[in-house]
PDB file of C-alpha atoms in Angstrom:
ATOM      1  CA  MET A   1       1.791 -32.571  14.415  1.00 67.00           C
ATOM      2  CA  SER A   2       3.601 -29.286  13.821  1.00 88.00           C
ATOM      3  CA  LYS A   3       1.906 -26.059  12.744  1.00 93.00           C
ATOM      4  CA  ILE A   4       2.450 -23.115  10.433  1.00 96.00           C
ATOM      5  CA  PHE A   5       1.537 -19.844  12.174  1.00 97.00           C
ATOM      6  CA  TYR A   6       0.692 -17.458   9.353  1.00 96.00           C
ATOM      7  CA  VAL A   7       0.945 -13.664   9.829  1.00 97.00           C
ATOM      8  CA  MET A   8      -1.063 -11.504   7.443  1.00 96.00           C
ATOM      9  CA  GLY A   9      -2.742  -8.127   7.158  1.00 94.00           C
ATOM     10  CA  LYS A  10      -3.134  -5.126   4.915  1.00 93.00           C
ATOM     11  CA  SER A  11      -0.095  -3.062   3.908  1.00 88.00           C
ATOM     12  CA  SER A  12       1.306  -0.913   6.732  1.00 89.00           C
ATOM     13  CA  SER A  13      -0.587  -2.871   9.377  1.00 92.00           C
ATOM     14  CA  GLY A  14       2.726  -3.585  11.095  1.00 91.00           C
ATOM     15  CA  LYS A  15       2.797  -7.250  10.109  1.00 93.00           C
ATOM     16  CA  ASP A  16       6.482  -7.205   9.089  1.00 91.00           C
ATOM     17  CA  THR A  17       7.544  -5.759  12.447  1.00 94.00           C
ATOM     18  CA  ILE A  18       5.288  -8.179  14.304  1.00 96.00           C
ATOM     19  CA  TYR A  19       6.674 -11.101  12.309  1.00 95.00           C
ATOM     20  CA  LYS A  20      10.262 -10.145  13.204  1.00 93.00           C
ATOM     21  CA  ARG A  21       9.437  -9.629  16.879  1.00 96.00           C
ATOM     22  CA  LEU A  22       7.624 -12.973  17.063  1.00 96.00           C
ATOM     23  CA  MET A  23      10.710 -14.667  15.670  1.00 95.00           C
ATOM     24  CA  GLU A  24      12.744 -13.062  18.456  1.00 95.00           C
ATOM     25  CA  LYS A  25      10.259 -14.316  21.056  1.00 94.00           C
ATOM     26  CA  ASN A  26      10.080 -17.807  19.522  1.00 94.00           C
ATOM     27  CA  PRO A  27      13.604 -18.677  18.351  1.00 93.00           C
ATOM     28  CA  ASP A  28      12.637 -22.329  17.869  1.00 94.00           C
ATOM     29  CA  PHE A  29      10.260 -21.390  15.045  1.00 95.00           C
ATOM     30  CA  ARG A  30      11.516 -22.188  11.570  1.00 94.00           C
ATOM     31  CA  THR A  31      10.980 -19.665   8.777  1.00 91.00           C
ATOM     32  CA  VAL A  32      10.077 -19.965   5.111  1.00 89.00           C
ATOM     33  CA  VAL A  33      11.493 -17.377   2.744  1.00 90.00           C
ATOM     34  CA  PRO A  34       9.085 -16.595  -0.138  1.00 90.00           C
ATOM     35  CA  TYR A  35      10.086 -15.599  -3.652  1.00 94.00           C
ATOM     36  CA  THR A  36       9.408 -12.440  -5.644  1.00 95.00           C
ATOM     37  CA  THR A  37      10.300 -10.981  -9.024  1.00 94.00           C
ATOM     38  CA  ARG A  38      10.004  -7.375  -7.817  1.00 93.00           C
ATOM     39  CA  PRO A  39      13.140  -5.217  -7.386  1.00 90.00           C
ATOM     40  CA  VAL A  40      15.049  -5.254  -4.113  1.00 90.00           C
ATOM     41  CA  ARG A  41      14.072  -2.383  -1.788  1.00 87.00           C
ATOM     42  CA  ASP A  42      16.507  -0.372   0.319  1.00 86.00           C
ATOM     43  CA  GLY A  43      17.755  -2.472   3.228  1.00 89.00           C
ATOM     44  CA  GLU A  44      16.550  -5.819   1.851  1.00 91.00           C
ATOM     45  CA  LYS A  45      18.858  -8.787   1.305  1.00 91.00           C
ATOM     46  CA  ASP A  46      18.374 -11.764  -0.975  1.00 92.00           C
ATOM     47  CA  GLY A  47      17.337 -14.804   1.040  1.00 90.00           C
ATOM     48  CA  VAL A  48      16.190 -12.778   4.050  1.00 87.00           C
ATOM     49  CA  GLU A  49      12.910 -10.986   3.259  1.00 86.00           C
ATOM     50  CA  TYR A  50      12.589 -12.770  -0.097  1.00 91.00           C
ATOM     51  CA  PHE A  51      14.485 -14.799  -2.627  1.00 95.00           C
ATOM     52  CA  PHE A  52      14.639 -12.375  -5.550  1.00 96.00           C
ATOM     53  CA  ALA A  53      13.961 -14.395  -8.683  1.00 94.00           C
ATOM     54  CA  ASP A  54      13.242 -13.724 -12.344  1.00 92.00           C
ATOM     55  CA  GLU A  55      10.496 -15.061 -14.610  1.00 91.00           C
ATOM     56  CA  ALA A  56      12.761 -17.814 -15.976  1.00 94.00           C
ATOM     57  CA  GLN A  57      13.392 -19.181 -12.480  1.00 93.00           C
ATOM     58  CA  LEU A  58       9.661 -19.034 -11.672  1.00 94.00           C
ATOM     59  CA  ASN A  59       8.780 -20.932 -14.858  1.00 94.00           C
ATOM     60  CA  GLU A  60      11.416 -23.559 -14.124  1.00 95.00           C
ATOM     61  CA  MET A  61      10.066 -24.147 -10.600  1.00 94.00           C
ATOM     62  CA  GLN A  62       6.477 -24.308 -11.879  1.00 94.00           C
ATOM     63  CA  GLU A  63       7.431 -26.914 -14.455  1.00 94.00           C
ATOM     64  CA  ALA A  64       9.072 -28.928 -11.686  1.00 93.00           C
ATOM     65  CA  GLY A  65       5.839 -28.781  -9.620  1.00 90.00           C
ATOM     66  CA  LYS A  66       7.529 -26.916  -6.771  1.00 91.00           C
ATOM     67  CA  VAL A  67       5.306 -23.796  -6.651  1.00 93.00           C
ATOM     68  CA  ILE A  68       2.659 -23.972  -3.891  1.00 92.00           C
ATOM     69  CA  GLU A  69       1.030 -20.621  -4.664  1.00 92.00           C
ATOM     70  CA  VAL A  70       1.726 -17.685  -6.964  1.00 91.00           C
ATOM     71  CA  ARG A  71       0.337 -14.153  -7.226  1.00 87.00           C
ATOM     72  CA  SER A  72       1.065 -11.445  -9.802  1.00 89.00           C
ATOM     73  CA  TYR A  73       0.325  -7.713  -9.501  1.00 83.00           C
ATOM     74  CA  ASN A  74       0.284  -5.233 -12.370  1.00 83.00           C
ATOM     75  CA  THR A  75       1.981  -2.276 -10.692  1.00 83.00           C
ATOM     76  CA  ARG A  76       3.080   1.108 -12.004  1.00 79.00           C
ATOM     77  CA  CYS A  77       6.588  -0.333 -12.061  1.00 83.00           C
ATOM     78  CA  GLY A  78       5.647  -3.442 -14.039  1.00 87.00           C
ATOM     79  CA  VAL A  79       4.308  -6.900 -13.176  1.00 90.00           C
ATOM     80  CA  TRP A  80       5.552  -8.127  -9.798  1.00 92.00           C
ATOM     81  CA  THR A  81       5.087 -11.790  -8.923  1.00 94.00           C
ATOM     82  CA  TYR A  82       5.239 -13.369  -5.472  1.00 92.00           C
ATOM     83  CA  PHE A  83       5.274 -17.100  -4.821  1.00 92.00           C
ATOM     84  CA  THR A  84       5.885 -19.789  -2.229  1.00 92.00           C
ATOM     85  CA  ALA A  85       7.779 -22.921  -3.204  1.00 92.00           C
ATOM     86  CA  ASP A  86       7.995 -26.436  -1.807  1.00 91.00           C
ATOM     87  CA  ASP A  87      11.766 -26.280  -2.027  1.00 91.00           C
ATOM     88  CA  GLY A  88      12.720 -28.212   1.078  1.00 90.00           C
ATOM     89  CA  GLN A  89      12.251 -25.395   3.573  1.00 92.00           C
ATOM     90  CA  ILE A  90       9.110 -26.919   5.151  1.00 92.00           C
ATOM     91  CA  ASN A  91       9.111 -30.125   7.226  1.00 91.00           C
ATOM     92  CA  LEU A  92       5.962 -30.329   9.349  1.00 90.00           C
ATOM     93  CA  GLU A  93       7.020 -33.662  10.797  1.00 87.00           C
ATOM     94  CA  GLU A  94       9.730 -31.918  12.778  1.00 88.00           C
ATOM     95  CA  HIS A  95       9.144 -28.196  13.288  1.00 92.00           C
ATOM     96  CA  ASP A  96       6.664 -25.359  13.856  1.00 94.00           C
ATOM     97  CA  TYR A  97       6.940 -22.500  11.374  1.00 96.00           C
ATOM     98  CA  LEU A  98       6.197 -18.783  11.286  1.00 96.00           C
ATOM     99  CA  MET A  99       5.287 -17.374   7.878  1.00 93.00           C
ATOM    100  CA  ILE A 100       4.026 -14.061   6.524  1.00 90.00           C
ATOM    101  CA  GLY A 101       1.929 -13.346   3.440  1.00 86.00           C
ATOM    102  CA  THR A 102      -1.474 -12.515   1.993  1.00 88.00           C
ATOM    103  CA  LEU A 103      -4.952 -13.926   2.458  1.00 93.00           C
ATOM    104  CA  VAL A 104      -4.707 -15.617  -0.956  1.00 89.00           C
ATOM    105  CA  SER A 105      -1.413 -17.273  -0.079  1.00 88.00           C
ATOM    106  CA  TYR A 106      -2.786 -18.334   3.307  1.00 94.00           C
ATOM    107  CA  GLN A 107      -5.700 -20.083   1.615  1.00 94.00           C
ATOM    108  CA  ALA A 108      -3.369 -21.767  -0.881  1.00 91.00           C
ATOM    109  CA  LEU A 109      -1.122 -23.109   1.894  1.00 92.00           C
ATOM    110  CA  LYS A 110      -4.151 -24.235   3.882  1.00 93.00           C
ATOM    111  CA  GLU A 111      -5.318 -26.219   0.850  1.00 91.00           C
ATOM    112  CA  TYR A 112      -1.830 -27.595   0.188  1.00 90.00           C
ATOM    113  CA  PHE A 113      -0.950 -28.686   3.737  1.00 91.00           C
ATOM    114  CA  GLY A 114      -4.418 -29.033   5.314  1.00 92.00           C
ATOM    115  CA  ALA A 115      -6.472 -26.637   7.451  1.00 92.00           C
ATOM    116  CA  GLU A 116      -5.424 -28.371  10.673  1.00 91.00           C
ATOM    117  CA  LYS A 117      -1.773 -27.504  10.059  1.00 93.00           C
ATOM    118  CA  ILE A 118      -2.012 -23.738   9.516  1.00 95.00           C
ATOM    119  CA  VAL A 119      -3.013 -21.110  12.118  1.00 96.00           C
ATOM    120  CA  PRO A 120      -3.932 -17.585  10.896  1.00 97.00           C
ATOM    121  CA  LEU A 121      -2.625 -14.500  12.728  1.00 98.00           C
ATOM    122  CA  TYR A 122      -4.551 -11.618  11.160  1.00 97.00           C
ATOM    123  CA  ILE A 123      -3.305  -8.097  12.012  1.00 97.00           C
ATOM    124  CA  GLN A 124      -5.587  -5.111  11.532  1.00 95.00           C
ATOM    125  CA  VAL A 125      -5.238  -1.328  11.853  1.00 93.00           C
ATOM    126  CA  GLU A 126      -7.737   1.475  11.327  1.00 91.00           C
ATOM    127  CA  ASP A 127      -7.478   2.647   7.687  1.00 88.00           C
ATOM    128  CA  GLY A 128      -6.586   6.278   8.439  1.00 90.00           C
ATOM    129  CA  GLU A 129      -3.726   5.261  10.709  1.00 90.00           C
ATOM    130  CA  ARG A 130      -2.593   2.666   8.200  1.00 90.00           C
ATOM    131  CA  LEU A 131      -2.448   5.240   5.383  1.00 89.00           C
ATOM    132  CA  PHE A 132      -0.462   7.621   7.592  1.00 88.00           C
ATOM    133  CA  ARG A 133       2.062   4.874   8.383  1.00 86.00           C
ATOM    134  CA  ALA A 134       2.348   3.939   4.702  1.00 86.00           C
ATOM    135  CA  LEU A 135       3.084   7.539   3.700  1.00 89.00           C
ATOM    136  CA  GLU A 136       5.746   7.909   6.385  1.00 87.00           C
ATOM    137  CA  ARG A 137       7.437   4.689   5.260  1.00 86.00           C
ATOM    138  CA  GLU A 138       7.397   5.640   1.583  1.00 88.00           C
ATOM    139  CA  GLN A 139       8.951   9.024   2.341  1.00 88.00           C
ATOM    140  CA  ARG A 140      11.986   7.231   3.763  1.00 87.00           C
ATOM    141  CA  GLU A 141      12.660   5.463   0.438  1.00 87.00           C
ATOM    142  CA  ALA A 142      15.397   6.868  -1.821  1.00 84.00           C
ATOM    143  CA  VAL A 143      12.812   7.069  -4.630  1.00 85.00           C
ATOM    144  CA  PRO A 144       9.285   7.220  -3.134  1.00 87.00           C
ATOM    145  CA  ARG A 145       6.610   5.463  -5.201  1.00 86.00           C
ATOM    146  CA  TYR A 146       3.424   7.224  -4.149  1.00 88.00           C
ATOM    147  CA  THR A 147       1.321   5.852  -6.998  1.00 88.00           C
ATOM    148  CA  GLU A 148       2.264   2.323  -5.945  1.00 85.00           C
ATOM    149  CA  LEU A 149       1.386   3.180  -2.338  1.00 87.00           C
ATOM    150  CA  CYS A 150      -2.096   4.229  -3.461  1.00 88.00           C
ATOM    151  CA  ARG A 151      -2.505   1.112  -5.599  1.00 86.00           C
ATOM    152  CA  ARG A 152      -1.572  -1.155  -2.692  1.00 86.00           C
ATOM    153  CA  PHE A 153      -3.901   0.665  -0.317  1.00 88.00           C
ATOM    154  CA  LEU A 154      -6.899   0.339  -2.637  1.00 88.00           C
ATOM    155  CA  ALA A 155      -6.071  -3.238  -3.612  1.00 89.00           C
ATOM    156  CA  ASP A 156      -5.999  -4.228   0.056  1.00 90.00           C
ATOM    157  CA  GLU A 157      -9.599  -3.128   0.457  1.00 89.00           C
ATOM    158  CA  GLU A 158     -10.560  -5.748  -2.103  1.00 91.00           C
ATOM    159  CA  ASP A 159      -8.018  -8.422  -1.171  1.00 91.00           C
ATOM    160  CA  PHE A 160      -8.895  -8.301   2.548  1.00 93.00           C
ATOM    161  CA  SER A 161     -12.602  -7.540   2.275  1.00 93.00           C
ATOM    162  CA  GLU A 162     -14.775  -8.729   5.131  1.00 93.00           C
ATOM    163  CA  GLU A 163     -16.459 -11.187   2.792  1.00 94.00           C
ATOM    164  CA  LYS A 164     -13.127 -12.770   1.835  1.00 95.00           C
ATOM    165  CA  LEU A 165     -11.995 -12.898   5.460  1.00 95.00           C
ATOM    166  CA  GLN A 166     -15.159 -14.737   6.373  1.00 94.00           C
ATOM    167  CA  GLU A 167     -14.756 -17.130   3.429  1.00 94.00           C
ATOM    168  CA  ALA A 168     -11.214 -17.897   4.600  1.00 94.00           C
ATOM    169  CA  GLY A 169     -12.492 -18.629   8.108  1.00 93.00           C
ATOM    170  CA  ILE A 170     -10.617 -15.745   9.744  1.00 95.00           C
ATOM    171  CA  GLN A 171     -12.344 -15.190  13.072  1.00 90.00           C
ATOM    172  CA  ARG A 172      -9.664 -14.001  15.504  1.00 93.00           C
ATOM    173  CA  ARG A 173      -8.282 -10.501  14.793  1.00 96.00           C
ATOM    174  CA  PHE A 174      -5.312  -8.783  16.467  1.00 97.00           C
ATOM    175  CA  GLU A 175      -5.701  -4.990  16.594  1.00 96.00           C
ATOM    176  CA  ASN A 176      -2.318  -3.232  16.259  1.00 96.00           C
ATOM    177  CA  ARG A 177      -3.065   0.079  17.984  1.00 93.00           C
ATOM    178  CA  ASP A 178      -0.169  -0.456  20.378  1.00 93.00           C
ATOM    179  CA  LEU A 179       2.624  -2.724  19.156  1.00 94.00           C
ATOM    180  CA  GLU A 180       3.595  -4.195  22.531  1.00 96.00           C
ATOM    181  CA  ILE A 181       0.016  -4.957  23.551  1.00 96.00           C
ATOM    182  CA  CYS A 182      -0.655  -6.550  20.168  1.00 97.00           C
ATOM    183  CA  LEU A 183       2.517  -8.635  20.395  1.00 97.00           C
ATOM    184  CA  ASN A 184       1.624  -9.875  23.861  1.00 96.00           C
ATOM    185  CA  GLU A 185      -1.857 -10.898  22.712  1.00 97.00           C
ATOM    186  CA  ILE A 186      -0.442 -12.818  19.756  1.00 97.00           C
ATOM    187  CA  GLN A 187       2.269 -14.436  21.858  1.00 97.00           C
ATOM    188  CA  ASP A 188      -0.304 -15.617  24.410  1.00 97.00           C
ATOM    189  CA  PHE A 189      -2.416 -17.025  21.581  1.00 96.00           C
ATOM    190  CA  ILE A 190       0.562 -18.863  20.040  1.00 96.00           C
ATOM    191  CA  ARG A 191       1.555 -20.288  23.418  1.00 94.00           C
ATOM    192  CA  SER A 192      -1.988 -21.515  23.985  1.00 93.00           C
ATOM    193  CA  GLU A 193      -2.152 -23.122  20.524  1.00 92.00           C
ATOM    194  CA  ARG A 194       1.174 -24.894  20.973  1.00 91.00           C
ATOM    195  CA  GLU A 195       0.244 -26.178  24.431  1.00 89.00           C
ATOM    196  CA  ARG A 196      -3.109 -27.441  23.117  1.00 87.00           C
ATOM    197  CA  ASN A 197      -1.377 -29.174  20.219  1.00 82.00           C
ATOM    198  CA  ASN A 198       1.163 -30.752  22.552  1.00 81.00           C
ATOM    199  CA  ARG A 199      -1.590 -32.111  24.797  1.00 80.00           C
ATOM    200  CA  ALA A 200      -3.348 -33.586  21.761  1.00 76.00           C
ATOM    201  CA  GLU A 201      -0.152 -35.341  20.668  1.00 75.00           C
ATOM    202  CA  HIS A 202       0.838 -36.502  24.151  1.00 67.00           C
ATOM    203  CA  PRO A 203      -2.352 -37.117  26.141  1.00 71.00           C
ATOM    204  CA  GLU A 204      -1.995 -37.920  29.823  1.00 67.00           C
ATOM    205  CA  PRO A 205      -2.488 -41.619  30.570  1.00 63.00           C
ATOM    206  CA  GLN A 206      -5.849 -42.598  31.998  1.00 62.00           C
ATOM    207  CA  ALA A 207      -5.835 -43.477  35.660  1.00 54.00           C
TER     208      ALA A 207
END
């Protein structure tokens, strides 16, 4: 039985960098590209970070029963919607996957595929450090959106509250103080999970 390893964390926790580095370390992982209706950011490419869709495409996929989970945010720049689709990208009979998203989307996928098939990788960073990183990143944008930065930061406090983490069954946390140390801890955890799963699928014969 294959697994979905699901990376998540508050904004500017380093989850995007960790996701990319984990893909480098585990080239046999398959990926799932989510969808969004928000504008493309500098350096992003359609079909890489996201499939950039419009409301008409979202409605069409919902009517076809292909949307696994969907989230909308009322930002200063308008309503931005993010969603994951059962569009043929996921085949748990054949492959392990690495995905990235929110706590809400993690719970939706866990309900859709089953709790035994999805493994949470929750990244956390002290709030002051996280805010500093967010500000530095926004300053590199051609048109910085500081009000949106503040909205995301405050929304994360609600979206990833300790109560909601407990409700979602998130026990293991990976502290991203030092990127390389954090990556090594996650990689060891993934290796252990895959070895345990392999032993369960192919038990040694009894003597």
